[in-house]
């Protein structure tokens, strides 16, 4: 194919290639021809060749040999060649390449060219890939261009200034005066650029923020003009005049009004006006309203305005457009902690959204519903949530189950209802619940004295049905404890089942022998069988034989238990009744909930009975045994104290970091809008690692770890790994890089999302590894308390 | 700010890509694959906003062409949605028939509308003005 053929031809040929191999072949031939052409000094079709090369680059093939050609084309006097050259510069070059330095001079010349289109090309490229040195060189030029009378150039120059401010924050002062004057322009493009520039300046520098607060009345005036003006053909989008500019101005107002009463007061009227006058039937109007709501929520607005905002969100919820519903739920989630009552009014609609076919909408509705559960509406909400659980997508099930548990824990109207709910969840989603639910449920059952017979009847049925492991474990435990109640077959609340001792033992034996039972479940079943030996009268021999079979089991745990139970039968038969007595009520904060193995229990108790065979010590040991039983599934970190979420109950938690967590939760109650403090967690060898909480939600925290380096050499291969307690979920986002430049020239950041639905104390261990001046370092840091956050 | 813009056909082949933040070529390829897979697999009733790593993706389907925009976390998604629609309307006005053979012109239009991740101009006639001047220069 001849090299001066145009781009269209080549695209046509590439698209007609039927296989990847064919396409690669075509592209390789093209690239070879282009390379040959580039080597020739003078060529008419240079711009076409570069255009073709850019297309090839877009498809993902290497195109670095075009960089010098870009530089040459930029320097050419013809506009079409300049155009392609600049485009190539934007796509192929960035500040890391050496060739980018060569175009600095061309850009400088072009910025003062007589033709505005050439100037605009240079501005565009500088804004896209200007390095810090280039920005420093050319900043005065940009400032001059900001004051010209040509609005086409001014709008582009404003955005170029944004890029410069981002790259070299010290140059911000240079543009402040120009930014002020730009606000009085009529041209919307220039206004837009000016607003973006001011936003960037305010975000970079708090003093500019104070300075720009004076601009609030002017912004309010511009917005009023936009909102009240009639139909303007230039900027009309679906009936709203220039929604893009409106959204931008609202965002700037939000930044200016945050934490500042005077600025917020000035905006109140305007916000009310925008909220009432904007037509929300099309997306453009909804976009403006959405931004208004976010602004109202963030500044210090009066309560009437906040109610208006929540009502707008409620209206969005009823909208047919799915996008709008999703947006409104995301915003409601942010405000549900502060304006709880206002959001409660829309509870019905939110609960309906649980049935929406879209997965993201469902997820948001679930989180919101869990946040809205309160003592008043617990029964109806729970009905809806349980219905949702049976039909929800699998990825949401674990979250829904744990949410339901914590809600039930907090607001259960009666114990029987509580037990019913937990059983229901275990039957529908038993595979997805966390391990702590079993000891929690057991503890709950022991506290509910009147309900023992009711519970055991229900659980016996569940045991026979054998749906999920957790359910089977709880059922075994109950049958073991309260087997006599089951056999007496008297129960007020539910249909008594006529069971004989053989039936019960059959059921337990099935569990013991079933392939699906996990070792933990078998342990439960074995202990239950043992306990029944004191509760039933006829089949003690059968129990003995079952237990002795397991004396030679391969599983060490089971074998040890079986051997010890056998010993109970043989040598210590007189104590068997006392040992296997009904357990006392388990205290949620008992110190037995720490590392302890099941096997330690019987050994301990045997030693102690030899010393003091009194009944009191026996009951104490059975408490130990009980708590050790429960330790089957708790790890050392997360004892069952994790579920209650109120600050005062967390104080009873025996872990050492209870007080910072208590304070943290108190702070959560009053959502204060202070800037997020950062906590330095590691400082060694010149490397400083700082932790900052960005966002705190009801069930988790989003934090950023930033690292900086104060030594004289670069630090490479910087890597962070994090670990959290078992019931907290950790999600690490990609780090911004892995090289820390010397002398704190730059920072590395990595965002981490922690999901904490059970509200355990948040702790994290971070391992830092890096290579500094030729040596590899590795360190571990434990973070026990997290700083509180601002609402965003 | 807008981080990137992709135009993809139904089979997942890229027709146009523009990045406003520098990403290496290798990472670019995997990003594109992920984003395209994420958006193409969504059904009609699902909403147009997807969360991916630390970007938010806003996508829209026009016949056999998907337009996908990746924005940073603090952007108003509905506004970006409208911007996409505006962009497609401008393309429609200028190119009477199939677009993709004139890639440089599409880049010119895109540069007129979005500069360094922020919106510059949304008025259709003003965006197309320099392009029409260019065309006149080329003809004469």
PDB file of C-alpha atoms in Angstrom, chain A residues 502-680:
ATOM      1  CA  UNK A 502     -34.125 -43.743  69.650  1.00  0.00           C
ATOM      2  CA  UNK A 503     -35.228 -41.078  67.182  1.00  0.00           C
ATOM      3  CA  UNK A 504     -33.068 -38.493  68.836  1.00  0.00           C
ATOM      4  CA  UNK A 505     -30.061 -40.731  68.956  1.00  0.00           C
ATOM      5  CA  UNK A 506     -30.645 -41.703  65.337  1.00  0.00           C
ATOM      6  CA  UNK A 507     -30.654 -38.078  64.316  1.00  0.00           C
ATOM      7  CA  UNK A 508     -27.438 -37.367  66.171  1.00  0.00           C
ATOM      8  CA  UNK A 509     -25.790 -40.426  64.749  1.00  0.00           C
ATOM      9  CA  UNK A 510     -26.745 -39.375  61.217  1.00  0.00           C
ATOM     10  CA  UNK A 511     -25.049 -36.079  61.798  1.00  0.00           C
ATOM     11  CA  UNK A 512     -21.969 -37.828  63.127  1.00  0.00           C
ATOM     12  CA  UNK A 513     -21.697 -40.085  60.151  1.00  0.00           C
ATOM     13  CA  UNK A 514     -22.824 -37.741  57.397  1.00  0.00           C
ATOM     14  CA  UNK A 515     -20.238 -36.803  54.795  1.00  0.00           C
ATOM     15  CA  UNK A 516     -21.437 -33.227  54.786  1.00  0.00           C
ATOM     16  CA  UNK A 517     -20.697 -32.572  58.444  1.00  0.00           C
ATOM     17  CA  UNK A 518     -17.623 -30.553  59.128  1.00  0.00           C
ATOM     18  CA  UNK A 519     -15.340 -31.650  61.991  1.00  0.00           C
ATOM     19  CA  UNK A 520     -16.744 -28.887  64.169  1.00  0.00           C
ATOM     20  CA  UNK A 521     -20.263 -30.160  63.633  1.00  0.00           C
ATOM     21  CA  UNK A 522     -19.193 -33.669  64.534  1.00  0.00           C
ATOM     22  CA  UNK A 523     -17.698 -32.329  67.723  1.00  0.00           C
ATOM     23  CA  UNK A 524     -20.984 -30.700  68.602  1.00  0.00           C
ATOM     24  CA  UNK A 525     -22.895 -33.884  67.878  1.00  0.00           C
ATOM     25  CA  UNK A 526     -20.568 -36.029  69.955  1.00  0.00           C
ATOM     26  CA  UNK A 527     -20.850 -33.769  72.959  1.00  0.00           C
ATOM     27  CA  UNK A 528     -24.600 -33.637  72.564  1.00  0.00           C
ATOM     28  CA  UNK A 529     -24.783 -37.409  72.533  1.00  0.00           C
ATOM     29  CA  UNK A 530     -22.728 -37.510  75.675  1.00  0.00           C
ATOM     30  CA  UNK A 531     -24.938 -35.036  77.449  1.00  0.00           C
ATOM     31  CA  UNK A 532     -27.995 -37.057  76.617  1.00  0.00           C
ATOM     32  CA  UNK A 533     -26.585 -39.917  78.603  1.00  0.00           C
ATOM     33  CA  UNK A 534     -27.668 -38.140  81.787  1.00  0.00           C
ATOM     34  CA  UNK A 535     -30.947 -36.925  80.421  1.00  0.00           C
ATOM     35  CA  UNK A 536     -32.403 -40.116  79.049  1.00  0.00           C
ATOM     36  CA  UNK A 537     -32.934 -43.364  80.814  1.00  0.00           C
ATOM     37  CA  UNK A 538     -32.990 -46.317  78.487  1.00  0.00           C
ATOM     38  CA  UNK A 539     -30.292 -46.119  75.885  1.00  0.00           C
ATOM     39  CA  UNK A 540     -27.170 -45.346  77.857  1.00  0.00           C
ATOM     40  CA  UNK A 541     -25.401 -48.376  76.439  1.00  0.00           C
ATOM     41  CA  UNK A 542     -26.061 -47.244  72.946  1.00  0.00           C
ATOM     42  CA  UNK A 543     -24.480 -43.918  73.804  1.00  0.00           C
ATOM     43  CA  UNK A 544     -21.467 -45.651  75.289  1.00  0.00           C
ATOM     44  CA  UNK A 545     -20.946 -47.598  72.120  1.00  0.00           C
ATOM     45  CA  UNK A 546     -21.278 -44.550  69.901  1.00  0.00           C
ATOM     46  CA  UNK A 547     -18.779 -42.659  71.979  1.00  0.00           C
ATOM     47  CA  UNK A 548     -16.260 -45.460  72.114  1.00  0.00           C
ATOM     48  CA  UNK A 549     -16.289 -45.872  68.328  1.00  0.00           C
ATOM     49  CA  UNK A 550     -14.865 -42.411  68.029  1.00  0.00           C
ATOM     50  CA  UNK A 551     -12.055 -43.278  70.370  1.00  0.00           C
ATOM     51  CA  UNK A 552     -10.148 -44.404  67.311  1.00  0.00           C
ATOM     52  CA  UNK A 553     -11.212 -41.660  64.945  1.00  0.00           C
ATOM     53  CA  UNK A 554      -8.585 -40.101  62.713  1.00  0.00           C
ATOM     54  CA  UNK A 555      -9.577 -36.572  63.648  1.00  0.00           C
ATOM     55  CA  UNK A 556      -7.519 -35.700  66.715  1.00  0.00           C
ATOM     56  CA  UNK A 557     -10.128 -33.505  68.272  1.00  0.00           C
ATOM     57  CA  UNK A 558     -12.882 -36.072  68.064  1.00  0.00           C
ATOM     58  CA  UNK A 559     -10.608 -38.817  69.260  1.00  0.00           C
ATOM     59  CA  UNK A 560      -9.558 -36.897  72.311  1.00  0.00           C
ATOM     60  CA  UNK A 561     -13.115 -36.078  73.201  1.00  0.00           C
ATOM     61  CA  UNK A 562     -14.260 -39.637  72.748  1.00  0.00           C
ATOM     62  CA  UNK A 563     -11.444 -40.988  74.895  1.00  0.00           C
ATOM     63  CA  UNK A 564     -12.202 -38.544  77.662  1.00  0.00           C
ATOM     64  CA  UNK A 565     -15.905 -39.278  77.574  1.00  0.00           C
ATOM     65  CA  UNK A 566     -15.105 -42.949  77.754  1.00  0.00           C
ATOM     66  CA  UNK A 567     -13.060 -42.256  80.824  1.00  0.00           C
ATOM     67  CA  UNK A 568     -16.053 -40.467  82.275  1.00  0.00           C
ATOM     68  CA  UNK A 569     -18.093 -43.601  81.768  1.00  0.00           C
ATOM     69  CA  UNK A 570     -15.557 -45.963  83.192  1.00  0.00           C
ATOM     70  CA  UNK A 571     -13.665 -44.380  86.003  1.00  0.00           C
ATOM     71  CA  UNK A 572     -15.667 -41.346  86.955  1.00  0.00           C
ATOM     72  CA  UNK A 573     -19.178 -42.555  86.501  1.00  0.00           C
ATOM     73  CA  UNK A 574     -20.231 -41.055  89.790  1.00  0.00           C
ATOM     74  CA  UNK A 575     -19.400 -37.624  88.526  1.00  0.00           C
ATOM     75  CA  UNK A 576     -20.987 -37.942  85.167  1.00  0.00           C
ATOM     76  CA  UNK A 577     -24.317 -36.479  86.232  1.00  0.00           C
ATOM     77  CA  UNK A 578     -22.712 -33.515  87.894  1.00  0.00           C
ATOM     78  CA  UNK A 579     -20.412 -32.795  84.989  1.00  0.00           C
ATOM     79  CA  UNK A 580     -23.078 -32.987  82.349  1.00  0.00           C
ATOM     80  CA  UNK A 581     -25.563 -30.835  84.186  1.00  0.00           C
ATOM     81  CA  UNK A 582     -27.622 -28.129  82.500  1.00  0.00           C
ATOM     82  CA  UNK A 583     -25.418 -25.192  81.688  1.00  0.00           C
ATOM     83  CA  UNK A 584     -25.831 -21.860  83.403  1.00  0.00           C
ATOM     84  CA  UNK A 585     -26.569 -18.717  81.454  1.00  0.00           C
ATOM     85  CA  UNK A 586     -23.510 -17.768  79.502  1.00  0.00           C
ATOM     86  CA  UNK A 587     -22.336 -14.252  80.036  1.00  0.00           C
ATOM     87  CA  UNK A 588     -21.526 -12.471  76.847  1.00  0.00           C
ATOM     88  CA  UNK A 589     -18.374 -10.937  78.221  1.00  0.00           C
ATOM     89  CA  UNK A 590     -17.065 -13.928  80.087  1.00  0.00           C
ATOM     90  CA  UNK A 591     -13.270 -14.138  80.128  1.00  0.00           C
ATOM     91  CA  UNK A 592     -13.433 -17.669  78.829  1.00  0.00           C
ATOM     92  CA  UNK A 593     -13.725 -16.307  75.325  1.00  0.00           C
ATOM     93  CA  UNK A 594     -10.083 -16.331  74.529  1.00  0.00           C
ATOM     94  CA  UNK A 595      -7.765 -18.880  73.013  1.00  0.00           C
ATOM     95  CA  UNK A 596      -8.676 -22.116  74.617  1.00  0.00           C
ATOM     96  CA  UNK A 597      -9.014 -25.530  73.187  1.00  0.00           C
ATOM     97  CA  UNK A 598     -11.907 -27.824  73.684  1.00  0.00           C
ATOM     98  CA  UNK A 599      -9.604 -30.521  74.965  1.00  0.00           C
ATOM     99  CA  UNK A 600      -8.416 -28.401  77.845  1.00  0.00           C
ATOM    100  CA  UNK A 601     -11.930 -28.432  79.316  1.00  0.00           C
ATOM    101  CA  UNK A 602     -12.439 -32.018  80.481  1.00  0.00           C
ATOM    102  CA  UNK A 603      -8.792 -32.341  81.553  1.00  0.00           C
ATOM    103  CA  UNK A 604      -9.058 -29.223  83.655  1.00  0.00           C
ATOM    104  CA  UNK A 605     -12.274 -30.321  85.226  1.00  0.00           C
ATOM    105  CA  UNK A 606     -10.956 -33.724  86.081  1.00  0.00           C
ATOM    106  CA  UNK A 607      -7.969 -32.299  87.866  1.00  0.00           C
ATOM    107  CA  UNK A 608     -10.085 -29.859  89.739  1.00  0.00           C
ATOM    108  CA  UNK A 609     -12.669 -32.403  90.783  1.00  0.00           C
ATOM    109  CA  UNK A 610      -9.917 -34.408  92.338  1.00  0.00           C
ATOM    110  CA  UNK A 611      -9.010 -31.456  94.470  1.00  0.00           C
ATOM    111  CA  UNK A 612     -12.411 -30.025  95.384  1.00  0.00           C
ATOM    112  CA  UNK A 613     -15.351 -32.159  94.501  1.00  0.00           C
ATOM    113  CA  UNK A 614     -17.886 -29.495  95.392  1.00  0.00           C
ATOM    114  CA  UNK A 615     -20.887 -28.624  93.300  1.00  0.00           C
ATOM    115  CA  UNK A 616     -19.942 -24.963  93.042  1.00  0.00           C
ATOM    116  CA  UNK A 617     -16.656 -25.752  91.385  1.00  0.00           C
ATOM    117  CA  UNK A 618     -18.429 -28.155  89.116  1.00  0.00           C
ATOM    118  CA  UNK A 619     -20.731 -25.458  87.905  1.00  0.00           C
ATOM    119  CA  UNK A 620     -17.751 -23.177  87.413  1.00  0.00           C
ATOM    120  CA  UNK A 621     -16.050 -25.844  85.366  1.00  0.00           C
ATOM    121  CA  UNK A 622     -19.088 -26.386  83.331  1.00  0.00           C
ATOM    122  CA  UNK A 623     -18.992 -22.682  82.606  1.00  0.00           C
ATOM    123  CA  UNK A 624     -15.418 -23.155  81.472  1.00  0.00           C
ATOM    124  CA  UNK A 625     -16.474 -26.127  79.488  1.00  0.00           C
ATOM    125  CA  UNK A 626     -19.291 -24.141  78.022  1.00  0.00           C
ATOM    126  CA  UNK A 627     -17.066 -21.280  77.060  1.00  0.00           C
ATOM    127  CA  UNK A 628     -14.473 -23.660  75.747  1.00  0.00           C
ATOM    128  CA  UNK A 629     -17.162 -25.357  73.754  1.00  0.00           C
ATOM    129  CA  UNK A 630     -18.002 -22.057  72.231  1.00  0.00           C
ATOM    130  CA  UNK A 631     -14.385 -21.506  71.363  1.00  0.00           C
ATOM    131  CA  UNK A 632     -14.672 -24.033  68.637  1.00  0.00           C
ATOM    132  CA  UNK A 633     -15.394 -21.298  66.277  1.00  0.00           C
ATOM    133  CA  UNK A 634     -14.227 -18.017  67.716  1.00  0.00           C
ATOM    134  CA  UNK A 635     -10.769 -16.834  66.913  1.00  0.00           C
ATOM    135  CA  UNK A 636      -8.619 -14.955  69.356  1.00  0.00           C
ATOM    136  CA  UNK A 637      -9.410 -11.609  67.803  1.00  0.00           C
ATOM    137  CA  UNK A 638     -13.147 -11.599  67.562  1.00  0.00           C
ATOM    138  CA  UNK A 639     -15.050 -12.825  70.513  1.00  0.00           C
ATOM    139  CA  UNK A 640     -18.858 -12.674  70.333  1.00  0.00           C
ATOM    140  CA  UNK A 641     -18.742  -9.249  71.908  1.00  0.00           C
ATOM    141  CA  UNK A 642     -18.407  -7.900  68.431  1.00  0.00           C
ATOM    142  CA  UNK A 643     -22.076  -7.647  67.585  1.00  0.00           C
ATOM    143  CA  UNK A 644     -23.525  -4.954  69.874  1.00  0.00           C
ATOM    144  CA  UNK A 645     -22.907  -1.635  68.297  1.00  0.00           C
ATOM    145  CA  UNK A 646     -23.701   0.852  71.021  1.00  0.00           C
ATOM    146  CA  UNK A 647     -20.698   2.556  72.555  1.00  0.00           C
ATOM    147  CA  UNK A 648     -21.577   1.684  76.126  1.00  0.00           C
ATOM    148  CA  UNK A 649     -21.773  -2.038  75.563  1.00  0.00           C
ATOM    149  CA  UNK A 650     -18.466  -2.002  73.759  1.00  0.00           C
ATOM    150  CA  UNK A 651     -16.816  -0.753  76.927  1.00  0.00           C
ATOM    151  CA  UNK A 652     -17.367  -4.161  78.452  1.00  0.00           C
ATOM    152  CA  UNK A 653     -15.196  -5.622  75.740  1.00  0.00           C
ATOM    153  CA  UNK A 654     -12.026  -7.012  77.289  1.00  0.00           C
ATOM    154  CA  UNK A 655      -9.760  -6.158  74.391  1.00  0.00           C
ATOM    155  CA  UNK A 656      -7.148  -3.596  75.195  1.00  0.00           C
ATOM    156  CA  UNK A 657      -8.113  -1.014  72.633  1.00  0.00           C
ATOM    157  CA  UNK A 658     -11.648  -0.556  73.909  1.00  0.00           C
ATOM    158  CA  UNK A 659     -11.424   3.075  74.921  1.00  0.00           C
ATOM    159  CA  UNK A 660     -10.266   4.537  71.624  1.00  0.00           C
ATOM    160  CA  UNK A 661     -13.004   2.591  69.913  1.00  0.00           C
ATOM    161  CA  UNK A 662     -15.557   3.854  72.401  1.00  0.00           C
ATOM    162  CA  UNK A 663     -14.476   7.398  71.757  1.00  0.00           C
ATOM    163  CA  UNK A 664     -14.493   6.807  68.058  1.00  0.00           C
ATOM    164  CA  UNK A 665     -18.066   5.610  68.148  1.00  0.00           C
ATOM    165  CA  UNK A 666     -19.105   8.568  70.264  1.00  0.00           C
ATOM    166  CA  UNK A 667     -17.631  10.857  67.690  1.00  0.00           C
ATOM    167  CA  UNK A 668     -19.605   9.052  65.047  1.00  0.00           C
ATOM    168  CA  UNK A 669     -22.845  10.109  66.698  1.00  0.00           C
ATOM    169  CA  UNK A 670     -22.306  13.839  66.213  1.00  0.00           C
ATOM    170  CA  UNK A 671     -21.075  14.130  62.692  1.00  0.00           C
ATOM    171  CA  UNK A 672     -18.755  17.071  62.893  1.00  0.00           C
ATOM    172  CA  UNK A 673     -17.371  18.562  59.748  1.00  0.00           C
ATOM    173  CA  UNK A 674     -13.743  19.017  60.708  1.00  0.00           C
ATOM    174  CA  UNK A 675     -11.082  18.267  58.122  1.00  0.00           C
ATOM    175  CA  UNK A 676      -9.852  14.724  58.267  1.00  0.00           C
ATOM    176  CA  UNK A 677      -6.839  14.500  60.525  1.00  0.00           C
ATOM    177  CA  UNK A 678      -4.067  12.265  59.476  1.00  0.00           C
ATOM    178  CA  UNK A 679      -2.171   9.979  61.735  1.00  0.00           C
ATOM    179  CA  UNK A 680       1.480   9.162  61.253  1.00  0.00           C
TER     180      UNK A 680
END
